[in-house]
PDB file of C-alpha atoms in Angstrom:
ATOM      1  CA  MET I  27      -0.242  -0.142   0.201  1.00  0.00           C
ATOM      2  CA  ARG I  28       1.469   3.466  -1.005  1.00  0.00           C
ATOM      3  CA  VAL I  29       1.112   5.887   1.442  1.00  0.00           C
ATOM      4  CA  ARG I  30       0.412   9.892   0.167  1.00  0.00           C
ATOM      5  CA  PRO I  31       2.400  12.377   1.310  1.00  0.00           C
ATOM      6  CA  LEU I  32       0.456  14.737   3.484  1.00  0.00           C
ATOM      7  CA  PRO I  33       0.288  18.116   1.994  1.00  0.00           C
ATOM      8  CA  VAL I  34       2.454  20.768   3.283  1.00  0.00           C
ATOM      9  CA  HIS I  35       0.723  24.446   3.920  1.00  0.00           C
ATOM     10  CA  ARG I  36       3.536  26.803   3.588  1.00  0.00           C
ATOM     11  CA  ALA I  37       3.390  30.245   6.136  1.00  0.00           C
ATOM     12  CA  ALA I  38       3.207  33.211   4.241  1.00  0.00           C
ATOM     13  CA  PRO I  39       6.810  35.245   4.209  1.00  0.00           C
ATOM     14  CA  LEU I  40       6.347  37.728   6.455  1.00  0.00           C
ATOM     15  CA  THR I  41       6.529  40.860   4.217  1.00  0.00           C
ATOM     16  CA  PRO I  42       5.388  44.180   4.301  1.00  0.00           C
ATOM     17  CA  ARG I  43       2.431  42.671   1.254  1.00  0.00           C
ATOM     18  CA  GLY I  44       1.059  40.657   4.234  1.00  0.00           C
ATOM     19  CA  TRP I  45       1.121  43.270   6.845  1.00  0.00           C
ATOM     20  CA  PRO I  46      -1.961  45.288   7.839  1.00  0.00           C
ATOM     21  CA  SER I  47      -2.658  48.584   5.705  1.00  0.00           C
ATOM     22  CA  ARG I  48      -2.084  51.888   7.021  1.00  0.00           C
ATOM     23  CA  ALA I  49      -6.012  52.455   6.676  1.00  0.00           C
ATOM     24  CA  SER I  50      -7.136  49.234   8.524  1.00  0.00           C
ATOM     25  CA  SER I  51      -4.338  49.993  11.418  1.00  0.00           C
ATOM     26  CA  LEU I  52      -6.391  53.219  11.938  1.00  0.00           C
ATOM     27  CA  LEU I  53      -9.650  51.538  11.648  1.00  0.00           C
ATOM     28  CA  LEU I  54      -8.615  49.015  14.328  1.00  0.00           C
ATOM     29  CA  ARG I  55      -7.512  51.792  16.623  1.00  0.00           C
ATOM     30  CA  LEU I  56     -10.834  53.457  15.820  1.00  0.00           C
ATOM     31  CA  THR I  57     -12.921  50.632  16.507  1.00  0.00           C
ATOM     32  CA  ALA I  58     -10.758  49.988  19.967  1.00  0.00           C
ATOM     33  CA  GLN I  59     -11.896  53.052  20.946  1.00  0.00           C
ATOM     34  CA  GLY I  60     -15.652  52.732  20.212  1.00  0.00           C
ATOM     35  CA  ALA I  61     -15.786  54.929  17.111  1.00  0.00           C
ATOM     36  CA  GLY I  62     -15.698  52.062  14.701  1.00  0.00           C
ATOM     37  CA  ALA I  63     -18.981  52.504  12.686  1.00  0.00           C
ATOM     38  CA  PHE I  64     -17.596  56.082  11.935  1.00  0.00           C
ATOM     39  CA  GLY I  65     -14.093  54.499  10.969  1.00  0.00           C
ATOM     40  CA  ARG I  66     -15.926  52.278   8.946  1.00  0.00           C
ATOM     41  CA  ALA I  67     -17.584  54.930   7.313  1.00  0.00           C
ATOM     42  CA  LEU I  68     -14.653  57.096   6.394  1.00  0.00           C
ATOM     43  CA  ASP I  69     -13.092  53.759   4.967  1.00  0.00           C
ATOM     44  CA  GLU I  70     -15.742  53.182   2.805  1.00  0.00           C
ATOM     45  CA  GLY I  71     -15.601  56.964   1.826  1.00  0.00           C
ATOM     46  CA  GLY I  72     -11.919  56.620   0.987  1.00  0.00           C
ATOM     47  CA  PHE I  73     -10.919  59.469   3.424  1.00  0.00           C
ATOM     48  CA  LEU I  74      -8.560  56.970   5.289  1.00  0.00           C
ATOM     49  CA  ASP I  75      -6.422  56.553   2.287  1.00  0.00           C
ATOM     50  CA  GLU I  76      -6.229  60.379   2.264  1.00  0.00           C
ATOM     51  CA  LEU I  77      -5.081  61.751   5.298  1.00  0.00           C
ATOM     52  CA  GLY I  78      -1.835  62.022   3.751  1.00  0.00           C
ATOM     53  CA  SER I  79       0.744  63.144   6.030  1.00  0.00           C
ATOM     54  CA  GLY I  80      -1.935  63.672   8.886  1.00  0.00           C
ATOM     55  CA  ALA I  81      -5.090  64.688  10.279  1.00  0.00           C
ATOM     56  CA  THR I  82      -7.178  65.667  13.259  1.00  0.00           C
ATOM     57  CA  ILE I  83     -10.361  63.431  13.481  1.00  0.00           C
ATOM     58  CA  LEU I  84     -12.900  64.424  15.814  1.00  0.00           C
ATOM     59  CA  ALA I  85     -14.640  60.932  15.722  1.00  0.00           C
ATOM     60  CA  PRO I  86     -18.160  60.283  17.253  1.00  0.00           C
ATOM     61  CA  SER I  87     -18.860  57.260  19.489  1.00  0.00           C
ATOM     62  CA  ASP I  88     -20.786  54.438  17.915  1.00  0.00           C
ATOM     63  CA  GLU I  89     -23.855  55.341  19.983  1.00  0.00           C
ATOM     64  CA  ALA I  90     -23.466  58.940  18.339  1.00  0.00           C
ATOM     65  CA  PHE I  91     -22.875  57.573  14.932  1.00  0.00           C
ATOM     66  CA  SER I  92     -25.663  55.373  14.678  1.00  0.00           C
ATOM     67  CA  GLU I  93     -27.797  58.214  15.498  1.00  0.00           C
ATOM     68  CA  LEU I  94     -26.782  60.269  12.661  1.00  0.00           C
ATOM     69  CA  ALA I  95     -26.751  57.600  10.198  1.00  0.00           C
ATOM     70  CA  GLU I  96     -30.390  57.087  11.730  1.00  0.00           C
ATOM     71  CA  CYS I  97     -31.118  60.606  11.277  1.00  0.00           C
ATOM     72  CA  LEU I  98     -29.466  60.830   7.078  1.00  0.00           C
ATOM     73  CA  GLY I  99     -31.012  57.830   5.985  1.00  0.00           C
ATOM     74  CA  HIS I 100     -29.648  56.514   2.516  1.00  0.00           C
ATOM     75  CA  ASP I 101     -28.853  60.688   2.115  1.00  0.00           C
ATOM     76  CA  ARG I 102     -25.054  59.613   0.530  1.00  0.00           C
ATOM     77  CA  ALA I 103     -24.064  62.862  -0.231  1.00  0.00           C
ATOM     78  CA  ALA I 104     -25.369  63.785   3.387  1.00  0.00           C
ATOM     79  CA  MET I 105     -23.202  61.615   4.706  1.00  0.00           C
ATOM     80  CA  LEU I 106     -20.175  62.312   2.956  1.00  0.00           C
ATOM     81  CA  ARG I 107     -20.725  65.854   3.874  1.00  0.00           C
ATOM     82  CA  SER I 108     -20.521  64.996   7.696  1.00  0.00           C
ATOM     83  CA  LEU I 109     -18.086  62.710   7.286  1.00  0.00           C
ATOM     84  CA  ARG I 110     -15.631  65.475   5.989  1.00  0.00           C
ATOM     85  CA  LEU I 111     -16.618  67.738   8.737  1.00  0.00           C
ATOM     86  CA  HIS I 112     -15.150  65.543  11.532  1.00  0.00           C
ATOM     87  CA  VAL I 113     -11.881  65.570   9.573  1.00  0.00           C
ATOM     88  CA  SER I 114      -9.145  68.796  10.112  1.00  0.00           C
ATOM     89  CA  PRO I 115      -6.706  68.499   7.207  1.00  0.00           C
ATOM     90  CA  ARG I 116      -4.609  70.067  10.058  1.00  0.00           C
ATOM     91  CA  PRO I 117      -2.250  67.669  11.457  1.00  0.00           C
ATOM     92  CA  GLY I 118      -2.157  66.767  14.845  1.00  0.00           C
ATOM     93  CA  LEU I 119      -3.957  69.004  16.769  1.00  0.00           C
ATOM     94  CA  THR I 120      -3.904  67.677  20.385  1.00  0.00           C
ATOM     95  CA  VAL I 121      -6.375  69.125  23.161  1.00  0.00           C
ATOM     96  CA  ALA I 122      -4.152  71.645  23.943  1.00  0.00           C
ATOM     97  CA  ASP I 123      -3.704  72.765  20.869  1.00  0.00           C
ATOM     98  CA  LEU I 124      -7.503  72.987  20.447  1.00  0.00           C
ATOM     99  CA  GLU I 125      -7.977  74.856  23.741  1.00  0.00           C
ATOM    100  CA  ARG I 126      -4.599  77.532  22.418  1.00  0.00           C
ATOM    101  CA  ARG I 127      -6.253  77.641  18.852  1.00  0.00           C
ATOM    102  CA  GLY I 128      -9.570  77.904  19.469  1.00  0.00           C
ATOM    103  CA  ARG I 129     -10.526  76.845  16.713  1.00  0.00           C
ATOM    104  CA  LEU I 130     -10.126  73.977  13.268  1.00  0.00           C
ATOM    105  CA  ASP I 131     -10.784  74.163   9.244  1.00  0.00           C
ATOM    106  CA  SER I 132     -12.816  70.936   8.698  1.00  0.00           C
ATOM    107  CA  MET I 133     -12.217  68.765   5.027  1.00  0.00           C
ATOM    108  CA  LEU I 134     -15.685  70.228   4.848  1.00  0.00           C
ATOM    109  CA  GLY I 135     -14.630  74.084   4.699  1.00  0.00           C
ATOM    110  CA  GLN I 136     -16.449  74.735   7.742  1.00  0.00           C
ATOM    111  CA  ARG I 137     -15.025  76.016  10.533  1.00  0.00           C
ATOM    112  CA  LEU I 138     -15.200  74.499  14.073  1.00  0.00           C
ATOM    113  CA  TYR I 139     -14.811  76.238  17.093  1.00  0.00           C
ATOM    114  CA  ALA I 140     -13.140  74.684  20.774  1.00  0.00           C
ATOM    115  CA  ASP I 141     -13.857  76.359  23.676  1.00  0.00           C
ATOM    116  CA  LEU I 142     -13.898  75.631  27.729  1.00  0.00           C
ATOM    117  CA  ASP I 143     -17.183  74.339  29.679  1.00  0.00           C
ATOM    118  CA  ASP I 144     -17.943  75.274  32.720  1.00  0.00           C
ATOM    119  CA  GLU I 145     -15.987  72.498  34.281  1.00  0.00           C
ATOM    120  CA  GLY I 146     -12.702  73.621  32.394  1.00  0.00           C
ATOM    121  CA  SER I 147     -13.028  70.725  29.542  1.00  0.00           C
ATOM    122  CA  VAL I 148     -12.619  71.460  26.328  1.00  0.00           C
ATOM    123  CA  ARG I 149     -15.647  71.089  23.256  1.00  0.00           C
ATOM    124  CA  VAL I 150     -15.696  71.452  19.985  1.00  0.00           C
ATOM    125  CA  ASP I 151     -18.951  72.847  18.536  1.00  0.00           C
ATOM    126  CA  GLY I 152     -20.812  71.800  21.913  1.00  0.00           C
ATOM    127  CA  ALA I 153     -19.688  68.011  21.744  1.00  0.00           C
ATOM    128  CA  GLN I 154     -17.582  66.856  24.387  1.00  0.00           C
ATOM    129  CA  LEU I 155     -14.419  64.907  24.513  1.00  0.00           C
ATOM    130  CA  LEU I 156     -14.710  61.716  25.354  1.00  0.00           C
ATOM    131  CA  GLN I 157     -11.484  60.828  24.517  1.00  0.00           C
ATOM    132  CA  THR I 158      -8.460  62.638  23.188  1.00  0.00           C
ATOM    133  CA  ASP I 159      -5.002  62.483  22.095  1.00  0.00           C
ATOM    134  CA  LEU I 160      -5.053  59.284  20.296  1.00  0.00           C
ATOM    135  CA  ARG I 161      -2.281  58.255  17.701  1.00  0.00           C
ATOM    136  CA  VAL I 162      -1.249  55.281  15.664  1.00  0.00           C
ATOM    137  CA  ALA I 163       1.897  54.429  15.256  1.00  0.00           C
ATOM    138  CA  SER I 164       1.266  53.947  11.298  1.00  0.00           C
ATOM    139  CA  HIS I 165      -0.226  58.095  11.308  1.00  0.00           C
ATOM    140  CA  PRO I 166       1.992  59.598  13.363  1.00  0.00           C
ATOM    141  CA  GLY I 167       0.770  63.124  12.173  1.00  0.00           C
ATOM    142  CA  VAL I 168      -3.054  61.693  12.803  1.00  0.00           C
ATOM    143  CA  VAL I 169      -4.631  62.341  16.499  1.00  0.00           C
ATOM    144  CA  ILE I 170      -8.104  61.176  17.457  1.00  0.00           C
ATOM    145  CA  HIS I 171     -10.421  62.585  19.490  1.00  0.00           C
ATOM    146  CA  ILE I 172     -14.011  60.948  20.655  1.00  0.00           C
ATOM    147  CA  LEU I 173     -16.866  62.770  20.611  1.00  0.00           C
ATOM    148  CA  ASP I 174     -20.384  62.420  22.636  1.00  0.00           C
ATOM    149  CA  ARG I 175     -22.263  63.443  19.525  1.00  0.00           C
ATOM    150  CA  ALA I 176     -21.606  63.983  16.031  1.00  0.00           C
ATOM    151  CA  LEU I 177     -21.441  67.387  14.347  1.00  0.00           C
ATOM    152  CA  ALA I 178     -23.650  68.915  12.395  1.00  0.00           C
ATOM    153  CA  PRO I 179     -22.800  70.694   8.864  1.00  0.00           C
ATOM    154  CA  ALA I 180     -24.794  73.715   7.674  1.00  0.00           C
ATOM    155  CA  GLU I 181     -28.103  73.194   6.745  1.00  0.00           C
ATOM    156  CA  PHE I 182     -29.181  76.038   4.765  1.00  0.00           C
ATOM    157  CA  ASP I 183     -27.355  77.507   1.739  1.00  0.00           C
ATOM    158  CA  LEU I 184     -26.966  81.589   0.874  1.00  0.00           C
ATOM    159  CA  LEU I 185     -29.798  82.124  -0.884  1.00  0.00           C
ATOM    160  CA  GLU I 186     -31.909  80.084   1.630  1.00  0.00           C
ATOM    161  CA  LEU I 187     -29.865  82.030   4.910  1.00  0.00           C
ATOM    162  CA  LEU I 188     -31.351  85.618   3.074  1.00  0.00           C
ATOM    163  CA  HIS I 189     -34.453  84.520   3.390  1.00  0.00           C
ATOM    164  CA  LEU I 190     -34.343  83.790   6.509  1.00  0.00           C
ATOM    165  CA  SER I 191     -33.862  87.406   7.235  1.00  0.00           C
ATOM    166  CA  ASP I 192     -36.305  90.247   7.263  1.00  0.00           C
ATOM    167  CA  ASN I 193     -33.007  92.132   6.563  1.00  0.00           C
ATOM    168  CA  PHE I 194     -32.389  91.532   3.032  1.00  0.00           C
ATOM    169  CA  GLY I 195     -35.495  92.342   1.118  1.00  0.00           C
ATOM    170  CA  ARG I 196     -33.462  94.945  -1.522  1.00  0.00           C
ATOM    171  CA  LEU I 197     -30.392  92.500  -1.276  1.00  0.00           C
ATOM    172  CA  LEU I 198     -32.581  89.120  -2.400  1.00  0.00           C
ATOM    173  CA  HIS I 199     -34.736  91.710  -5.580  1.00  0.00           C
ATOM    174  CA  ALA I 200     -31.407  92.653  -6.731  1.00  0.00           C
ATOM    175  CA  CYS I 201     -30.306  88.839  -7.071  1.00  0.00           C
ATOM    176  CA  GLU I 202     -33.578  88.077  -8.350  1.00  0.00           C
ATOM    177  CA  VAL I 203     -32.956  91.286 -11.188  1.00  0.00           C
ATOM    178  CA  LEU I 204     -29.763  89.918 -12.056  1.00  0.00           C
ATOM    179  CA  ASP I 205     -30.467  86.132 -12.080  1.00  0.00           C
ATOM    180  CA  MET I 206     -27.889  85.785  -9.636  1.00  0.00           C
ATOM    181  CA  GLU I 207     -29.785  83.506  -7.214  1.00  0.00           C
ATOM    182  CA  ALA I 208     -28.430  80.127  -9.017  1.00  0.00           C
ATOM    183  CA  LEU I 209     -24.801  81.199  -8.235  1.00  0.00           C
ATOM    184  CA  LEU I 210     -25.725  81.746  -4.430  1.00  0.00           C
ATOM    185  CA  ARG I 211     -27.509  78.256  -4.392  1.00  0.00           C
ATOM    186  CA  GLY I 212     -25.022  76.609  -6.075  1.00  0.00           C
ATOM    187  CA  SER I 213     -22.196  73.625  -5.018  1.00  0.00           C
ATOM    188  CA  LEU I 214     -19.776  76.404  -5.398  1.00  0.00           C
ATOM    189  CA  PRO I 215     -18.612  78.297  -2.519  1.00  0.00           C
ATOM    190  CA  TYR I 216     -18.689  81.665  -1.960  1.00  0.00           C
ATOM    191  CA  THR I 217     -18.447  84.546   0.700  1.00  0.00           C
ATOM    192  CA  LEU I 218     -21.129  86.791   0.876  1.00  0.00           C
ATOM    193  CA  LEU I 219     -20.611  90.445   2.377  1.00  0.00           C
ATOM    194  CA  ALA I 220     -24.219  91.511   2.615  1.00  0.00           C
ATOM    195  CA  PRO I 221     -24.382  95.305   3.037  1.00  0.00           C
ATOM    196  CA  ARG I 222     -26.853  96.957   5.399  1.00  0.00           C
ATOM    197  CA  GLY I 223     -26.223  99.803   3.608  1.00  0.00           C
ATOM    198  CA  LEU I 224     -28.545  98.372   0.579  1.00  0.00           C
ATOM    199  CA  MET I 225     -31.711  98.811   2.928  1.00  0.00           C
ATOM    200  CA  THR I 226     -30.988 102.111   3.959  1.00  0.00           C
ATOM    201  CA  LEU I 227     -30.508 103.400   0.363  1.00  0.00           C
ATOM    202  CA  PRO I 228     -33.272 106.171  -0.561  1.00  0.00           C
ATOM    203  CA  THR I 229     -36.126 104.755  -2.323  1.00  0.00           C
ATOM    204  CA  TRP I 230     -35.723 107.080  -5.401  1.00  0.00           C
ATOM    205  CA  GLU I 231     -32.305 105.703  -5.788  1.00  0.00           C
ATOM    206  CA  TRP I 232     -33.046 102.237  -5.211  1.00  0.00           C
ATOM    207  CA  HIS I 233     -35.748 102.145  -8.401  1.00  0.00           C
ATOM    208  CA  GLU I 234     -32.941 103.807 -10.484  1.00  0.00           C
ATOM    209  CA  LEU I 235     -30.939 100.887 -10.302  1.00  0.00           C
ATOM    210  CA  LEU I 236     -33.819  98.394 -10.868  1.00  0.00           C
ATOM    211  CA  ARG I 237     -34.121 100.262 -14.415  1.00  0.00           C
ATOM    212  CA  PRO I 238     -32.768  97.892 -17.240  1.00  0.00           C
ATOM    213  CA  ALA I 239     -29.882 100.600 -17.823  1.00  0.00           C
ATOM    214  CA  ALA I 240     -29.158 100.429 -14.911  1.00  0.00           C
ATOM    215  CA  ARG I 241     -28.369  96.996 -14.652  1.00  0.00           C
ATOM    216  CA  PRO I 242     -24.553  96.991 -15.157  1.00  0.00           C
ATOM    217  CA  THR I 243     -24.312  99.654 -12.151  1.00  0.00           C
ATOM    218  CA  LEU I 244     -25.921  96.885  -9.992  1.00  0.00           C
ATOM    219  CA  GLU I 245     -23.914  94.171 -11.028  1.00  0.00           C
ATOM    220  CA  THR I 246     -20.878  95.834 -10.475  1.00  0.00           C
ATOM    221  CA  TYR I 247     -22.284  96.501  -7.356  1.00  0.00           C
ATOM    222  CA  LEU I 248     -22.925  93.098  -5.829  1.00  0.00           C
ATOM    223  CA  HIS I 249     -19.971  91.680  -7.449  1.00  0.00           C
ATOM    224  CA  ARG I 250     -18.570  94.152  -4.668  1.00  0.00           C
ATOM    225  CA  HIS I 251     -19.894  92.165  -1.894  1.00  0.00           C
ATOM    226  CA  ILE I 252     -19.084  88.605  -3.434  1.00  0.00           C
ATOM    227  CA  VAL I 253     -15.975  86.562  -2.606  1.00  0.00           C
ATOM    228  CA  PRO I 254     -15.179  83.518  -4.105  1.00  0.00           C
ATOM    229  CA  GLY I 255     -14.482  80.456  -1.676  1.00  0.00           C
ATOM    230  CA  ARG I 256     -15.461  80.298   1.980  1.00  0.00           C
ATOM    231  CA  SER I 257     -13.334  83.409   3.394  1.00  0.00           C
ATOM    232  CA  TYR I 258     -13.474  83.618   7.232  1.00  0.00           C
ATOM    233  CA  LEU I 259     -12.287  87.083   8.536  1.00  0.00           C
ATOM    234  CA  ASP I 260      -8.967  86.476  10.492  1.00  0.00           C
ATOM    235  CA  GLU I 261      -7.262  89.460  10.962  1.00  0.00           C
ATOM    236  CA  GLY I 262      -4.543  90.412   8.635  1.00  0.00           C
ATOM    237  CA  ALA I 263      -6.812  88.323   6.165  1.00  0.00           C
ATOM    238  CA  ARG I 264      -6.748  90.208   2.424  1.00  0.00           C
ATOM    239  CA  LEU I 265     -10.058  89.017   0.411  1.00  0.00           C
ATOM    240  CA  ARG I 266     -10.671  89.820  -3.220  1.00  0.00           C
ATOM    241  CA  SER I 267     -14.128  90.526  -4.405  1.00  0.00           C
ATOM    242  CA  LEU I 268     -15.878  89.054  -7.423  1.00  0.00           C
ATOM    243  CA  GLY I 269     -15.655  92.502  -8.897  1.00  0.00           C
ATOM    244  CA  GLY I 270     -11.262  92.502  -8.232  1.00  0.00           C
ATOM    245  CA  GLN I 271     -11.841  94.473  -5.628  1.00  0.00           C
ATOM    246  CA  ARG I 272      -9.376  93.654  -2.280  1.00  0.00           C
ATOM    247  CA  MET I 273     -10.125  94.129   0.842  1.00  0.00           C
ATOM    248  CA  ASP I 274      -7.674  93.715   4.163  1.00  0.00           C
ATOM    249  CA  VAL I 275      -9.605  92.554   7.229  1.00  0.00           C
ATOM    250  CA  GLU I 276      -8.665  94.916   9.764  1.00  0.00           C
ATOM    251  CA  GLY I 277      -9.107  94.572  13.605  1.00  0.00           C
ATOM    252  CA  ALA I 278     -10.851  92.392  15.740  1.00  0.00           C
ATOM    253  CA  GLY I 279     -14.098  91.676  18.226  1.00  0.00           C
ATOM    254  CA  ALA I 280     -16.357  94.838  17.977  1.00  0.00           C
ATOM    255  CA  ARG I 281     -13.968  96.847  16.065  1.00  0.00           C
ATOM    256  CA  LEU I 282     -13.591  94.038  13.379  1.00  0.00           C
ATOM    257  CA  HIS I 283     -13.428  95.970   9.653  1.00  0.00           C
ATOM    258  CA  VAL I 284     -13.149  94.256   6.049  1.00  0.00           C
ATOM    259  CA  GLY I 285     -12.511  97.008   3.645  1.00  0.00           C
ATOM    260  CA  GLY I 286     -13.167 100.098   6.079  1.00  0.00           C
ATOM    261  CA  ARG I 287     -16.550  98.699   6.802  1.00  0.00           C
ATOM    262  CA  ARG I 288     -17.434  97.357  10.097  1.00  0.00           C
ATOM    263  CA  VAL I 289     -18.906  94.000  10.614  1.00  0.00           C
ATOM    264  CA  LEU I 290     -21.857  93.707  12.104  1.00  0.00           C
ATOM    265  CA  VAL I 291     -22.195  90.105  12.290  1.00  0.00           C
ATOM    266  CA  ARG I 292     -19.736  87.200  10.900  1.00  0.00           C
ATOM    267  CA  ASP I 293     -19.370  83.970  10.402  1.00  0.00           C
ATOM    268  CA  VAL I 294     -22.838  82.951   9.368  1.00  0.00           C
ATOM    269  CA  GLU I 295     -22.172  79.480   7.906  1.00  0.00           C
ATOM    270  CA  ALA I 296     -24.111  78.264   5.199  1.00  0.00           C
ATOM    271  CA  ARG I 297     -24.060  74.893   3.030  1.00  0.00           C
ATOM    272  CA  ASN I 298     -21.757  76.917   0.082  1.00  0.00           C
ATOM    273  CA  GLY I 299     -19.920  79.739   2.390  1.00  0.00           C
ATOM    274  CA  LEU I 300     -20.318  82.392   4.999  1.00  0.00           C
ATOM    275  CA  ILE I 301     -22.102  85.486   5.268  1.00  0.00           C
ATOM    276  CA  HIS I 302     -20.409  88.449   7.035  1.00  0.00           C
ATOM    277  CA  VAL I 303     -23.296  91.470   7.499  1.00  0.00           C
ATOM    278  CA  ILE I 304     -21.292  94.805   7.009  1.00  0.00           C
ATOM    279  CA  ASP I 305     -22.692  98.332   7.955  1.00  0.00           C
ATOM    280  CA  GLY I 306     -23.111 100.384   4.866  1.00  0.00           C
ATOM    281  CA  SER I 307     -21.758  99.071   1.701  1.00  0.00           C
ATOM    282  CA  PHE I 308     -18.984  99.391  -1.271  1.00  0.00           C
ATOM    283  CA  GLY I 309     -20.346 101.875  -2.835  1.00  0.00           C
ATOM    284  CA  ILE I 310     -22.769 102.027  -5.925  1.00  0.00           C
ATOM    285  CA  GLY I 311     -21.367 103.817  -9.271  1.00  0.00           C
TER     286      GLY I 311
END
């Protein structure tokens, strides 16, 4: 009787190809800290492979992310926006960095604010940090913070925000006359320096601007108040409007000015940009 030799199973060689990927190492870390559902969503969205040299991740706990997923349902676009809000391209911000800086910009472009609660703990947009300063050996430039709730992206677009206010009827009318409503509700981000001065314009002058012959003047006026991109009014910043005007940001707090105009309200977040309300306007004509 001939005996058949048993098959030999050779172990896979220990080469880098057989090691866990950098993305999977990060996913394992998130799972171990109770944020695996968020980590899997990041992985499925391709975010873990895009972190590059580093990032700061604000990961909702599994319970918090479950509530978010239930709220969003099958709206994939809304989920991707939410995921981008929870990741900052700024590498490795620790909780001490957040306290010192007071803010961080997300991959979505929307700015998040960090402050201290009554107990002296750092919160980000009101969310409590359950665990802080978590690191992964495969991603030395990444720091993870676990949140007790998910953060909320801006809900309304620029046009919708103007409609929600009682102070910008003339501005809305001007946008309608010039067929600029699509720009304010589109996907590209813009910063609107909403002029309170338009509301105080004499009625006769306002009616003159609405005449077909005055449309180029009205368009030039509006273009002075719209800046491409999401532009925060950080001191020392310089903005450039659609009309090509350069405007410096000066001062801070109640003395904050842009282009020489006092800022009455700043950083009103829209889904597709920002609104800052200014006193007066950048002139007509």
